[in-house]
Structures are given as structure tokens and as C-alpha cells.
Amino acid sequence: MKTVKWRRELPLHILVFPSLIIVFLYCYIPMFGNIIAFQDFRPIKGLLGSEWTGLTNLKYVLEMPNTYRIIWNTVYISTMKIMMGNIVPIIIALMLNEIRKTYVRRSIQTMIYFPYFLSWVILAGILIDILSVQNGIVNQALGWFGIQPIYFLGNNTWFPITLVVTDTWKEFGFNTIVFLAALTSINPSLYEAALIDGANRWKQTLHITLPGILPIVILMTTLSLGNVLNAGFDQVFNLYSPQVYESGDILDTMIYRIGVADAQYGPATAIGLLKSSVSLMLISVSYWMAYRFANYRIF
Amino acid sequence: MIRRVSVSRSLFDICNYICLIALSLLCILPVIQVIAVSFSSSSAAASGLVKLWPVDFSLKSYEFILKKQDFLGSFLISVMRVILGTSISMFLTVTLGYALSKEVKDFRMRTVYAWYFVFTILFSGGLIPWYLTIKYTHLLDTIWALVIPGAVTVFNVILLLNFFRGLPKELEESSFIDGASHWTTLWKISLPLSMPSIATVTLFTVVGHWNSWFDGLMLMNSPSHYPLATYLQTAVIQQDFANMRAEDVKTLSQISDRTTRAAQIFIGALPIIAAYPFLQKYFMTGLVMGSVKE
């Protein structure tokens, strides 16, 4: 009996097998490769031949003068992004919901999620051009209102703000669609009942629409908790420069510089491992919370 | 019944329209501005005269970059990686998604496998070990480095898996009764029924491959092997003149740097812009699909 079942399942095992191997090679082996974090890794000696140094690498990284500021930058930038990335789409979705002409709504939707599909390389190229101090169109437009040119990408006060605003600009279309889908699933009879009770549009929004999308808002926020240590490598790496390291350097760019530019494999892996371990805890907690409160399952 | 529209309501409607239209313009105007710069003459661009329409129309910068060997080379590499990467990725995603969409009673190892793959979302190996693994498997500086390591995208697998699960079970059962194998059922029954979701995942994969630049930067040793996104990253963003040939630097000093950069950005974005009508059509489907679960 058992062998029959096994034989019937065999084709399914074969279907899984190629993906299993690739994921093992390029996801699981790098996970074990994290032991470099505890070694004085020398490429010639290899993974098993290098000398074990315990927590020296981690201590070295944590004692670097900028580490704590970089951790702070990371958490600050990503928290601001998570907040803006949820608040702006809610407002836009509510506003779009008030538009009754379908074709207008559709064309606005089409335009607002266009930046979502462009990579940060393209967007950075565009942003560097339009935000430039000399001929950038943004500073020209500000000039019409008598505002002095602002060095958005080179000023430590403005750089984090620019990061958050441009990230929201790229991403808000996506969440807007998610919230709009949630809005359309609200039972219309609730609105009719409220109308009979004399509630105006504003009251309806406050007491029906917002509570109606609250579960999905909680879900999206919860799931984004796992990203607190991901402040957006692609964006920062393409937009930053040494003069804004103070306010814009994040963990991932620091890991890149230590590991790739300075070729200090051990320390880079140590800080990377610390980051992925904390992220693992955060993601587990956020998925557990999403499961507990919003009944969300990954698969 | 005559619907009475209050003054405050129509005032709100007007403001609402203005705000939303301004916002949607904000999303596309930057792109239009860069396109306008790329088609302008270098002197107009350099003195900041270009707004949203080309000033002193010129194709000089396009002539320049289309003659550039490394630009064309990296464009071809990008096309190649999209074709190779998408076919490999889709094959793996479909087969894995199909197998994992079975219920535990039909496939006892399902949950174990599912967690095996989902765990890679939760925890990752970090930059250096990832790089070293690819180096030790001898993929470095070949196109396979851009295609194989990331071939299994767990999110896409989950998307397809959920779609396969939503299909009526009777169809599969009847095909098994007729003696079809899993393989035949997958290609003849499940796949043709899931074309919208397959299209969505395919488009996402294509866009992902076209846009990804960091793997090229890390895994390719010589700039002549860079895909277009990586090439743009080094040439436009980092402005690395070290990789440029002497005569290119000379030509570049004659035509404006700004228009050339704009033209390269535009060509880099062009495939996405061209595919956008399809993308946005399947985008909604994909989102709705991902959220519908049993």
C-alpha cells in the first residue's frame, strides 16, 4: 500500500526537484556561508580552512564610529516610508472612490502606478536630472515662487525627506490599488442604510468606508513591519553620495561598502547576519500577527 | 427624482478632480521632461530651457549612443537575459506551483516542501556568502549568473499555487481517470486554464529581469558583460569614465552630457513603457488573484 502511494507521488517529487536544487544551492548554502561572520576569512584558505575568530568581526563592526548612526538612519528612513506608504494610498484611494466617471478613474489609476514599474536606476537618472540645482526643473519651478534652489540630493536635511517622498511617489500606486479593491468590496447596503439614517458623505466615509478597509490597512502595515531594516538599497545606492552619508547611509549600503569596496568579507557578513537575524524575528512576528488578527496565511 | 447636489459637494468634487489630476501628472511629467531633454539640442538642455517639449529638436544624442558599442552590447545582453531568464523561471515556477498546489493527502511531503521554500523569504544568506557561492559554482562573469541563482521566485510560486488551487478539482480528477499523468494534466488541463495568471507572472518576471542591475554589477567582471540596467547604473548614475574609451569621452565633451544621459535613460525605460498597456491590464488581475484564497 505504502509503495503504491509513493509511486503515485513520485512525479510530483520530480516536479519539485529542479527548484529544490537551485534553492538549496543559491539560498541555503549562502545561509550556511554566514559562518564567515565568525572567521578571519581568506579566499585562498576557503570556507573551512579560514581561522575562527568568534565574535571579533561583530565587535569590530559595532565599534566602527558610524554604525549606530547608520542603524538609526535605516530605522528612521524605513519607518517614515512605511507610514507614508500606507497613509498616502488610503487618502488617494478614498479620493478616487469619490470619482464616479469610470474612464477618469481608470486613466488616473493608469498614470499613478506607472513609476512602480521603473527600476531605481532609471528613476535615479530621472531624479538626478530634475532635482539638479543648476537646471533641474523642480528648482526652476521653485524659483518661480521665489524659493532659493534646494540641493535635494546633497543636503543632509533634505536627503532623507527626498528619499521618503520619492519612494512614496514610486510605490503609492500599488497600495492604492489594493485599498481600492478593498473599498469596492464593502457592502453597498451599508451606505443605503446610512443614507436613510441621514448620514452625509463625510459621515459615511468616517463610519462605513474607513472601518471597512481597516482590516486590510492593519494587514498591510503588519506585513511591512518585517521591512524595518530594509530602507531600500536600490534607491539609496543610486541617489546617495559621500556628502549625505551622515543622513542617508543605511545598513545595506554599509554592508556593500565594507564587503565589496573594502573587501572585508568577515565584518560585512557579520553585520549582514545580524541584520537578517533581526529581520527574521521581525518578519516572523509580523506574519504571526497577520495570521492572528487578520487571518492571513502565506500559502 | 432630481438629485440635488449641494454646493459643498460640487466644490469638493472640483477640488478632488484637480488634486487627483495634478497628482497623476506628477507621476508622468518627470518621465516626459527627461524625454524632452533627450530630444533637445545640447545647448538648450545645458542652459535649462527645456520644459516639457523638446527645444531645438535634435537627434544627436541618440546618434551618439546608438553608435556606442558597449551600449548596444549591453542592450543585447539584457534581451538575452530576459528571454533565457523568463523561460527558465517560468518553467520552474509552473512545475513547482503545480506540485505544491496538491493537497497533503495526495502529496504528503507538500507542507515540508512549502516551508522549505517559504523559509527563503524569511531568512537570506547575505551579500558576501551569496557572491562566494556563485563564484564557487563557476557562474561568475557568465550570463547564467544572472539567470540561475534567482530563478525560483517564491512569491510568484505562491501566486500560481493559489490560482491552481482555485481551479475545479473535477477537471483534474477526470483527466487522471482517463489515465493522464501529472505531467500531461499540468500542461493540458491546469496550464491552459490559468493563462491570465501565467501572463501576469510572466510579465512580472520579464520586468524584474529587465530592471535588475545589482547582480550584473556584482557578478560580471568586465563591463562588456553588463546588462543594460547595470550599464546605465555605471555610465549614467556613477558616471564612471574609467570604463569609457578615449574617443567616446571626446565626443561626449562635444555634445551635452545631459542630453546623452537623458537619451540613455529613455532607451532603458522604453521596453517598460512599451509593455505598460499589458502590464497595467494584468496588474489588477494579479493583485486580485494573489488575494483570493480558499
Coordinates of C-alpha atoms in Angstrom, one line a residue:
Chain A
M1 CA 0.0 0.0 0.0
K2 CA 2.7 2.4 1.0
T3 CA 4.8 1.8 -2.1
V4 CA 1.8 2.4 -4.3
K5 CA 1.3 5.8 -2.7
W6 CA 4.9 6.6 -3.0
R7 CA 4.9 5.7 -6.7
R8 CA 1.9 7.8 -7.3
E9 CA 3.6 10.8 -5.7
L10 CA 6.9 10.3 -7.4
P11 CA 6.1 12.6 -10.4
L12 CA 5.3 15.4 -8.0
H13 CA 8.7 15.0 -6.3
I14 CA 10.3 15.1 -9.7
L15 CA 8.5 18.4 -10.5
V16 CA 9.8 19.9 -7.3
F17 CA 13.3 18.6 -7.7
P18 CA 14.9 21.2 -10.0
S19 CA 13.6 24.1 -7.9
L20 CA 14.7 22.3 -4.8
I21 CA 18.3 22.0 -6.1
I22 CA 18.5 25.7 -7.2
V23 CA 17.1 27.0 -3.9
F24 CA 19.4 24.7 -2.0
L25 CA 22.5 25.9 -3.9
Y26 CA 21.7 29.6 -4.0
C27 CA 19.7 30.2 -0.9
Y28 CA 20.6 27.6 1.7
I29 CA 24.3 27.3 1.0
P30 CA 24.7 31.1 1.4
M31 CA 22.8 30.8 4.7
F32 CA 25.5 28.3 5.9
G33 CA 28.1 30.5 4.3
N34 CA 27.2 33.0 7.0
I35 CA 29.8 31.3 9.2
I36 CA 32.2 33.7 7.5
A37 CA 30.9 36.1 10.1
F38 CA 32.9 34.2 12.7
Q39 CA 36.0 33.8 10.7
D40 CA 39.0 35.7 9.5
F41 CA 38.0 34.7 6.0
R42 CA 40.7 34.3 3.4
P43 CA 39.6 33.3 -0.1
I44 CA 42.7 31.2 -0.6
K45 CA 42.2 29.2 2.5
G46 CA 38.5 28.7 1.8
L47 CA 35.4 28.4 4.0
L48 CA 36.6 25.6 6.2
G49 CA 40.3 26.4 6.2
S50 CA 40.0 30.0 7.5
E51 CA 40.8 30.8 11.1
W52 CA 37.9 31.0 13.6
T53 CA 37.8 34.3 15.4
G54 CA 34.4 34.2 17.3
L55 CA 32.7 37.5 17.7
T56 CA 35.7 39.6 16.7
N57 CA 34.2 40.7 13.4
L58 CA 30.9 41.7 15.0
K59 CA 32.7 43.6 17.7
Y60 CA 34.8 45.3 15.0
V61 CA 31.7 46.4 13.1
L62 CA 29.8 47.6 16.1
E63 CA 32.8 49.6 17.3
M64 CA 33.0 51.5 14.0
P65 CA 32.3 55.1 14.6
N66 CA 29.2 55.3 12.3
T67 CA 27.5 52.1 13.0
Y68 CA 24.8 53.3 15.4
R69 CA 24.1 56.4 13.3
I70 CA 23.6 54.1 10.3
I71 CA 21.3 51.8 12.2
W72 CA 19.3 54.9 13.3
N73 CA 19.2 56.1 9.7
T74 CA 17.9 52.8 8.5
V75 CA 15.1 52.5 11.1
Y76 CA 14.2 56.2 10.6
I77 CA 14.0 56.1 6.8
S78 CA 12.2 52.8 6.6
T79 CA 9.7 53.8 9.3
M80 CA 8.9 57.0 7.5
K81 CA 8.5 55.1 4.3
I82 CA 6.1 52.6 5.9
M83 CA 4.0 55.3 7.4
M84 CA 3.8 57.4 4.2
G85 CA 3.4 54.3 2.1
N86 CA 0.2 53.5 3.9
I87 CA -1.3 56.9 4.7
V88 CA -1.0 58.4 1.2
P89 CA -2.6 55.4 -0.6
I90 CA -5.5 55.4 1.8
I91 CA -6.2 59.1 1.1
I92 CA -5.8 58.7 -2.6
A93 CA -8.0 55.6 -2.7
L94 CA -10.7 57.4 -0.8
M95 CA -10.4 60.4 -3.2
L96 CA -10.5 58.1 -6.3
N97 CA -13.5 56.3 -4.8
E98 CA -15.5 59.6 -5.0
I99 CA -15.0 59.9 -8.7
R100 CA -17.9 58.4 -10.5
K101 CA -16.8 58.6 -14.1
T102 CA -15.2 55.3 -14.7
Y103 CA -12.9 56.4 -17.5
V104 CA -11.5 59.3 -15.5
R105 CA -10.8 57.0 -12.6
R106 CA -9.2 54.4 -14.9
S107 CA -6.9 56.9 -16.5
I108 CA -5.8 58.4 -13.2
Q109 CA -5.1 54.9 -11.9
T110 CA -3.1 54.1 -15.0
M111 CA -0.9 57.1 -14.5
I112 CA -0.3 56.8 -10.8
Y113 CA 1.2 53.3 -10.8
F114 CA 3.4 53.9 -13.8
P115 CA 6.6 54.8 -11.7
Y116 CA 6.1 51.5 -9.9
F117 CA 7.4 49.5 -12.9
L118 CA 10.5 51.5 -13.5
S119 CA 13.7 50.5 -11.8
W120 CA 15.6 52.7 -9.3
V121 CA 18.4 53.1 -11.8
I122 CA 16.0 54.7 -14.3
L123 CA 14.2 56.7 -11.7
A124 CA 17.5 57.8 -10.1
G125 CA 18.7 59.0 -13.5
I126 CA 15.4 61.0 -13.9
L127 CA 15.6 62.3 -10.3
I128 CA 19.2 63.4 -10.6
D129 CA 18.2 65.4 -13.7
I130 CA 15.0 67.0 -12.4
L131 CA 16.3 67.7 -8.9
S132 CA 19.6 69.2 -10.0
V133 CA 20.5 72.6 -8.6
Q134 CA 21.5 74.2 -11.9
N135 CA 18.9 73.3 -14.4
G136 CA 16.6 70.9 -12.6
I137 CA 13.0 71.6 -13.5
V138 CA 12.0 71.3 -9.8
N139 CA 14.3 74.0 -8.7
Q140 CA 13.2 76.1 -11.7
A141 CA 9.6 75.7 -10.6
L142 CA 10.5 76.6 -7.0
G143 CA 12.3 79.7 -8.4
W144 CA 9.0 80.9 -9.9
F145 CA 7.7 81.2 -6.3
G146 CA 10.9 83.0 -5.2
I147 CA 12.3 80.0 -3.4
Q148 CA 16.1 79.6 -3.4
P149 CA 17.4 76.4 -5.2
I150 CA 17.5 73.4 -2.8
Y151 CA 20.2 70.8 -3.1
F152 CA 17.8 67.8 -2.6
L153 CA 20.4 65.1 -3.1
G154 CA 23.4 66.8 -1.4
N155 CA 22.0 68.3 1.8
N156 CA 21.7 66.3 4.9
T157 CA 18.4 67.9 6.0
W158 CA 16.8 67.3 2.6
F159 CA 18.2 63.9 1.6
P160 CA 16.1 61.7 3.9
I161 CA 13.0 63.7 3.0
T162 CA 13.8 63.3 -0.7
L163 CA 14.2 59.5 -0.1
V164 CA 10.9 59.2 1.6
V165 CA 9.0 61.4 -0.8
T166 CA 10.4 59.8 -4.0
D167 CA 9.9 56.3 -2.6
T168 CA 6.3 57.1 -1.8
W169 CA 6.0 58.6 -5.3
K170 CA 7.2 55.3 -6.8
E171 CA 5.2 52.9 -4.7
F172 CA 1.9 54.5 -3.7
G173 CA 0.1 53.4 -6.8
F174 CA 0.4 49.8 -5.8
N175 CA -1.1 50.1 -2.4
T176 CA -3.8 52.4 -3.8
I177 CA -5.0 49.6 -6.0
V178 CA -5.0 47.2 -3.0
F179 CA -7.1 49.6 -0.9
L180 CA -9.4 50.4 -3.8
A181 CA -10.1 46.7 -4.2
A182 CA -11.0 46.6 -0.5
L183 CA -13.2 49.7 -0.9
T184 CA -15.3 48.1 -3.7
S185 CA -15.9 45.0 -1.6
I186 CA -17.8 47.0 1.1
N187 CA -21.4 46.0 1.1
P188 CA -23.4 48.8 -0.7
S189 CA -26.5 48.3 1.5
L190 CA -24.5 49.7 4.4
Y191 CA -24.3 53.1 2.6
E192 CA -28.1 52.9 1.8
A193 CA -28.9 52.3 5.4
A194 CA -26.7 55.2 6.5
L195 CA -28.3 57.5 3.9
I196 CA -31.7 56.7 5.3
D197 CA -30.4 57.5 8.7
G198 CA -29.4 60.9 7.4
A199 CA -25.6 60.4 7.2
N200 CA -23.9 62.7 4.7
R201 CA -20.9 61.6 2.6
W202 CA -18.4 62.6 5.2
K203 CA -20.2 60.7 8.0
Q204 CA -20.4 57.7 5.6
T205 CA -16.7 57.8 4.9
L206 CA -15.9 58.1 8.6
H207 CA -18.2 55.3 9.9
I208 CA -18.5 52.9 7.0
T209 CA -15.6 53.3 4.5
L210 CA -12.8 53.6 7.0
P211 CA -13.8 50.8 9.3
G212 CA -14.4 48.8 6.1
I213 CA -10.9 49.0 4.9
L214 CA -9.3 48.9 8.4
P215 CA -8.6 45.1 8.3
I216 CA -6.6 45.4 5.1
V217 CA -4.8 48.5 6.4
I218 CA -3.8 46.6 9.5
L219 CA -2.7 43.7 7.4
M220 CA -0.5 45.8 5.1
T221 CA 1.1 47.7 8.0
T222 CA 1.8 44.5 9.9
L223 CA 3.4 42.8 6.9
S224 CA 5.6 45.8 6.3
L225 CA 7.0 45.6 9.9
G226 CA 9.4 42.9 8.6
N227 CA 11.0 45.6 6.4
V228 CA 12.1 47.9 9.2
L229 CA 15.7 47.1 8.5
N230 CA 15.3 47.4 4.7
A231 CA 15.4 51.0 4.0
G232 CA 15.7 50.4 0.2
F233 CA 19.2 49.6 -1.0
D234 CA 18.4 50.2 -4.7
Q235 CA 17.1 53.7 -4.1
V236 CA 19.8 54.9 -1.6
F237 CA 22.7 53.4 -3.5
N238 CA 21.7 55.2 -6.7
L239 CA 20.9 58.5 -5.1
Y240 CA 23.5 59.0 -2.4
S241 CA 26.9 60.5 -2.4
P242 CA 29.6 60.8 0.3
Q243 CA 28.3 64.2 1.4
V244 CA 25.0 62.7 2.5
Y245 CA 26.4 59.6 4.2
E246 CA 25.6 61.3 7.5
S247 CA 21.9 61.2 7.0
G248 CA 21.4 58.7 4.2
D249 CA 23.8 55.8 4.7
I250 CA 21.8 52.7 5.6
L251 CA 22.8 49.1 6.7
D252 CA 22.7 47.7 3.2
T253 CA 24.9 50.3 1.7
M254 CA 27.3 50.0 4.6
I255 CA 27.5 46.2 4.0
Y256 CA 28.1 46.8 0.4
R257 CA 30.9 49.3 1.0
I258 CA 32.6 47.1 3.7
G259 CA 32.2 43.9 1.8
V260 CA 32.7 44.9 -1.8
A261 CA 34.5 48.1 -1.9
D262 CA 36.9 47.3 1.0
A263 CA 36.8 43.5 0.5
Q264 CA 36.4 42.9 4.3
Y265 CA 34.3 39.8 3.9
G266 CA 34.1 38.8 7.6
P267 CA 32.9 42.1 9.0
A268 CA 30.4 42.6 6.1
T269 CA 29.0 39.2 6.7
A270 CA 28.8 39.8 10.4
I271 CA 26.7 42.9 10.2
G272 CA 24.6 41.2 7.4
L273 CA 24.0 38.2 9.6
L274 CA 22.9 40.5 12.5
K275 CA 20.6 42.3 10.2
S276 CA 19.0 39.1 8.7
S277 CA 18.6 37.6 12.2
V278 CA 16.7 40.6 13.5
S279 CA 14.7 40.7 10.3
L280 CA 13.8 37.1 10.7
M281 CA 12.4 37.8 14.1
L282 CA 10.5 40.8 12.9
I283 CA 9.0 39.0 9.9
S284 CA 8.0 36.0 12.0
V285 CA 6.3 38.3 14.5
S286 CA 4.6 40.2 11.7
Y287 CA 3.4 37.1 9.9
W288 CA 2.2 35.7 13.2
M289 CA 0.3 38.8 14.0
A290 CA -1.2 39.0 10.5
Y291 CA -2.3 35.4 10.9
R292 CA -3.7 36.0 14.4
F293 CA -5.5 39.3 13.8
A294 CA -6.3 39.3 10.0
N295 CA -6.4 35.5 9.5
Y296 CA -3.8 35.9 6.8
R297 CA -1.9 32.9 5.5
I298 CA 1.1 32.9 3.2
F299 CA 0.0 29.8 1.3
Chain B
M1 CA -36.2 62.1 -8.9
I2 CA -33.9 65.0 -9.3
R3 CA -30.7 64.5 -7.5
R4 CA -29.8 67.7 -5.6
V5 CA -26.2 68.4 -5.5
S6 CA -25.2 70.6 -2.6
V7 CA -22.7 73.5 -3.1
S8 CA -20.2 71.9 -0.8
R9 CA -20.4 68.6 -2.7
S10 CA -19.7 70.2 -6.1
L11 CA -16.9 72.2 -4.5
F12 CA -15.5 69.0 -3.1
D13 CA -15.8 67.3 -6.5
I14 CA -13.9 70.1 -8.2
C15 CA -11.1 70.1 -5.7
N16 CA -11.0 66.3 -5.8
Y17 CA -10.6 66.3 -9.6
I18 CA -7.9 69.0 -9.5
C19 CA -5.9 67.2 -6.8
L20 CA -6.0 63.8 -8.4
I21 CA -5.2 65.1 -11.9
A22 CA -2.3 67.1 -10.5
L23 CA -1.1 64.0 -8.7
S24 CA -1.3 61.8 -11.8
L25 CA 0.6 64.4 -13.8
L26 CA 3.2 64.4 -11.1
C27 CA 3.7 60.7 -11.8
I28 CA 4.4 61.0 -15.5
L29 CA 5.7 64.5 -16.0
P30 CA 9.3 63.7 -14.8
V31 CA 9.5 61.0 -17.4
I32 CA 8.2 63.4 -20.1
Q33 CA 10.7 66.0 -19.1
V34 CA 13.6 63.6 -19.5
I35 CA 12.3 62.6 -22.9
A36 CA 12.0 66.2 -23.9
V37 CA 15.6 66.8 -22.7
S38 CA 16.9 63.8 -24.7
F39 CA 15.4 65.2 -27.9
S40 CA 16.7 68.8 -27.4
S41 CA 19.9 70.3 -28.6
S42 CA 22.7 70.2 -26.1
S43 CA 22.9 74.0 -25.7
A44 CA 19.2 74.3 -24.9
A45 CA 19.5 71.5 -22.4
A46 CA 22.6 72.9 -20.8
S47 CA 21.0 76.3 -20.3
G48 CA 17.9 74.8 -18.8
L49 CA 15.4 76.0 -21.4
V50 CA 13.7 72.6 -21.9
K51 CA 10.5 72.2 -20.0
L52 CA 8.1 69.6 -21.3
W53 CA 8.7 69.8 -25.0
P54 CA 12.0 69.5 -26.9
V55 CA 13.6 72.8 -27.6
D56 CA 15.7 73.0 -30.8
F57 CA 14.8 69.4 -31.8
S58 CA 17.9 67.2 -32.3
L59 CA 18.7 63.5 -32.5
K60 CA 22.5 64.0 -31.9
S61 CA 22.5 62.2 -28.5
Y62 CA 20.6 59.2 -30.0
E63 CA 23.1 59.0 -32.9
F64 CA 25.9 59.1 -30.3
I65 CA 24.6 56.3 -28.1
L66 CA 23.4 54.1 -30.9
K67 CA 26.9 54.1 -32.3
K68 CA 28.4 53.2 -28.9
Q69 CA 29.5 49.6 -28.9
D70 CA 29.0 48.9 -25.2
F71 CA 25.6 50.4 -25.1
L72 CA 24.3 48.1 -27.9
G73 CA 26.2 45.2 -26.4
S74 CA 24.6 45.5 -23.1
F75 CA 21.2 46.0 -24.7
L76 CA 21.6 42.7 -26.4
I77 CA 22.7 41.0 -23.1
S78 CA 19.6 42.4 -21.4
V79 CA 17.4 41.0 -24.2
M80 CA 19.1 37.7 -23.9
R81 CA 18.8 37.5 -20.1
V82 CA 15.1 38.4 -20.3
I83 CA 14.5 35.5 -22.8
L84 CA 16.6 33.0 -21.0
G85 CA 15.7 34.0 -17.5
T86 CA 12.0 34.2 -18.1
S87 CA 11.8 30.8 -19.8
I88 CA 13.8 29.1 -17.1
S89 CA 12.0 30.9 -14.3
M90 CA 8.5 30.2 -15.7
F91 CA 9.3 26.6 -16.2
L92 CA 10.4 26.2 -12.6
T93 CA 7.5 28.4 -11.2
V94 CA 4.9 26.4 -13.1
T95 CA 6.2 23.0 -12.1
L96 CA 6.8 23.9 -8.5
G97 CA 3.5 25.8 -8.2
Y98 CA 1.6 22.8 -9.6
A99 CA 3.2 20.3 -7.3
L100 CA 2.7 22.4 -4.2
S101 CA -0.9 23.1 -5.1
K102 CA -1.8 19.5 -4.4
E103 CA -3.4 18.7 -1.1
V104 CA -1.5 16.9 1.7
K105 CA -3.4 13.7 1.2
D106 CA -2.2 13.5 -2.4
F107 CA 1.3 14.7 -1.8
R108 CA 2.4 14.0 1.8
M109 CA 5.6 16.0 1.6
R110 CA 3.8 19.1 0.4
T111 CA 4.0 21.1 3.7
V112 CA 7.6 20.2 4.2
Y113 CA 8.5 21.4 0.7
A114 CA 6.3 24.5 1.1
W115 CA 8.1 25.6 4.3
Y116 CA 11.5 24.7 2.7
F117 CA 10.7 27.4 0.0
V118 CA 8.9 29.9 2.2
F119 CA 11.8 30.0 4.6
T120 CA 14.0 31.6 2.0
I121 CA 11.6 34.7 2.2
L122 CA 12.2 34.9 5.9
F123 CA 15.9 34.5 6.0
S124 CA 18.6 35.1 3.5
G125 CA 22.3 34.4 3.2
G126 CA 23.7 37.9 2.9
L127 CA 25.7 39.6 0.2
I128 CA 29.1 38.0 0.6
P129 CA 28.1 34.3 1.0
W130 CA 25.8 34.7 -1.9
Y131 CA 28.6 36.1 -4.1
L132 CA 31.0 33.4 -3.0
T133 CA 28.5 30.6 -3.7
I134 CA 28.1 31.9 -7.2
K135 CA 31.8 32.2 -7.6
Y136 CA 32.4 28.6 -6.4
T137 CA 29.8 27.2 -8.8
H138 CA 31.7 28.9 -11.6
L139 CA 28.9 31.1 -12.9
L140 CA 30.8 34.3 -12.4
D141 CA 31.1 36.5 -15.4
T142 CA 28.7 34.3 -17.5
I143 CA 25.1 35.1 -18.4
W144 CA 24.0 32.1 -16.2
A145 CA 24.9 34.1 -13.1
L146 CA 22.1 36.5 -13.9
V147 CA 19.6 33.7 -14.7
I148 CA 20.1 30.7 -12.5
P149 CA 20.5 31.9 -8.9
G150 CA 17.3 33.8 -8.8
A151 CA 15.3 31.5 -11.0
V152 CA 12.8 30.4 -8.3
T153 CA 10.8 33.4 -7.1
V154 CA 8.8 32.2 -4.2
F155 CA 6.2 35.0 -4.3
N156 CA 5.4 34.1 -7.9
V157 CA 5.2 30.4 -7.0
I158 CA 2.7 31.3 -4.2
L159 CA 0.7 33.4 -6.7
L160 CA 0.4 30.5 -9.1
L161 CA -0.1 27.9 -6.4
N162 CA -3.1 29.8 -5.1
F163 CA -4.5 30.1 -8.6
F164 CA -4.1 26.3 -9.4
R165 CA -5.9 25.6 -6.1
G166 CA -8.8 27.6 -7.2
L167 CA -9.4 25.5 -10.3
P168 CA -12.2 23.0 -10.1
K169 CA -10.9 19.7 -8.8
E170 CA -13.2 17.6 -11.0
L171 CA -11.3 18.6 -14.2
E172 CA -8.0 17.1 -12.9
E173 CA -9.7 14.1 -11.4
S174 CA -11.4 13.3 -14.7
S175 CA -8.1 13.6 -16.5
F176 CA -6.5 11.2 -14.0
I177 CA -9.3 8.7 -14.5
D178 CA -8.6 8.9 -18.3
G179 CA -5.1 7.8 -17.4
A180 CA -3.3 11.0 -17.8
S181 CA -0.1 11.6 -15.8
H182 CA 0.6 14.6 -13.6
W183 CA 2.8 15.9 -16.4
T184 CA 0.0 15.7 -19.0
T185 CA -2.5 17.1 -16.6
L186 CA -0.3 20.1 -15.9
W187 CA 0.3 21.0 -19.5
K188 CA -3.1 20.0 -20.9
I189 CA -5.5 21.0 -18.1
S190 CA -4.1 23.2 -15.4
L191 CA -1.9 25.4 -17.6
P192 CA -4.4 26.4 -20.3
L193 CA -7.0 27.2 -17.6
S194 CA -4.5 29.6 -15.8
M195 CA -3.4 31.7 -18.8
P196 CA -4.3 35.1 -17.1
S197 CA -2.2 34.3 -14.0
I198 CA 0.6 32.8 -16.1
A199 CA 0.6 36.0 -18.2
T200 CA 0.8 38.1 -15.0
V201 CA 3.7 36.2 -13.5
T202 CA 5.5 36.2 -16.9
L203 CA 5.2 39.9 -17.2
F204 CA 6.4 40.4 -13.7
T205 CA 9.4 38.2 -14.4
V206 CA 10.2 40.0 -17.6
V207 CA 10.1 43.4 -15.9
G208 CA 12.2 42.0 -13.0
H209 CA 14.9 40.8 -15.3
W210 CA 14.9 44.0 -17.4
N211 CA 15.1 46.1 -14.3
S212 CA 17.6 44.2 -12.2
W213 CA 21.1 45.8 -12.2
F214 CA 22.8 44.9 -8.9
D215 CA 23.5 41.3 -9.9
G216 CA 25.2 42.5 -13.0
L217 CA 27.3 44.9 -11.1
M218 CA 28.4 42.2 -8.6
L219 CA 28.7 39.2 -10.8
M220 CA 30.1 40.4 -14.0
N221 CA 33.8 41.2 -14.0
S222 CA 34.1 43.0 -17.3
P223 CA 31.8 46.0 -18.2
S224 CA 31.3 44.4 -21.7
H225 CA 29.2 41.7 -20.0
Y226 CA 26.9 44.2 -18.2
P227 CA 23.2 44.0 -18.9
L228 CA 21.7 47.4 -19.9
A229 CA 20.5 48.3 -16.4
T230 CA 23.9 47.8 -14.9
Y231 CA 25.5 49.7 -17.8
L232 CA 23.2 52.6 -17.1
Q233 CA 24.0 52.4 -13.4
T234 CA 27.7 52.8 -14.0
A235 CA 27.5 55.1 -17.0
V236 CA 24.7 57.4 -16.0
I237 CA 24.4 57.2 -12.2
Q238 CA 28.0 56.7 -11.1
Q239 CA 29.4 58.4 -14.2
D240 CA 32.3 56.1 -14.3
F241 CA 34.6 57.4 -17.1
A242 CA 37.1 54.7 -16.4
N243 CA 35.2 52.2 -18.5
M244 CA 34.9 54.6 -21.4
R245 CA 37.1 54.6 -24.4
A246 CA 39.1 57.7 -25.2
E247 CA 37.2 58.7 -28.3
D248 CA 33.9 58.4 -26.5
V249 CA 35.0 60.8 -23.8
K250 CA 36.0 63.2 -26.6
T251 CA 32.7 63.0 -28.4
L252 CA 30.9 63.3 -25.1
S253 CA 32.6 66.6 -24.4
Q254 CA 31.2 68.0 -27.7
I255 CA 27.6 67.0 -27.2
S256 CA 25.9 67.7 -23.9
D257 CA 26.3 65.2 -21.2
R258 CA 22.8 65.9 -20.0
T259 CA 21.0 65.0 -23.3
T260 CA 23.1 61.9 -23.6
R261 CA 22.2 60.8 -20.2
A262 CA 18.5 61.5 -20.8
A263 CA 18.6 59.6 -24.1
Q264 CA 20.1 56.5 -22.4
I265 CA 17.6 56.7 -19.6
F266 CA 14.8 56.9 -22.1
I267 CA 16.0 53.9 -24.1
G268 CA 16.4 51.9 -20.8
A269 CA 12.8 52.7 -19.9
L270 CA 11.4 52.2 -23.4
P271 CA 10.6 48.5 -23.2
I272 CA 8.8 49.1 -19.9
I273 CA 6.8 52.0 -21.4
A274 CA 6.0 49.8 -24.5
A275 CA 4.9 46.9 -22.3
Y276 CA 2.9 49.2 -20.0
P277 CA -0.5 48.7 -21.5
F278 CA -0.2 44.9 -21.0
L279 CA 1.4 45.4 -17.6
Q280 CA -1.4 47.5 -16.2
K281 CA -4.0 45.3 -17.7
Y282 CA -2.7 42.2 -15.9
F283 CA -1.6 44.1 -12.8
M284 CA -5.1 44.3 -11.4
T285 CA -5.7 40.6 -12.2
G286 CA -2.5 39.6 -10.5
L287 CA -3.3 41.5 -7.3
V288 CA -6.9 40.2 -7.1
M289 CA -5.6 36.7 -7.8
G290 CA -3.0 36.9 -5.1
S291 CA -5.5 37.9 -2.5
V292 CA -8.2 35.3 -3.3
K293 CA -7.6 32.2 -1.2
E294 CA -9.6 29.3 -0.1

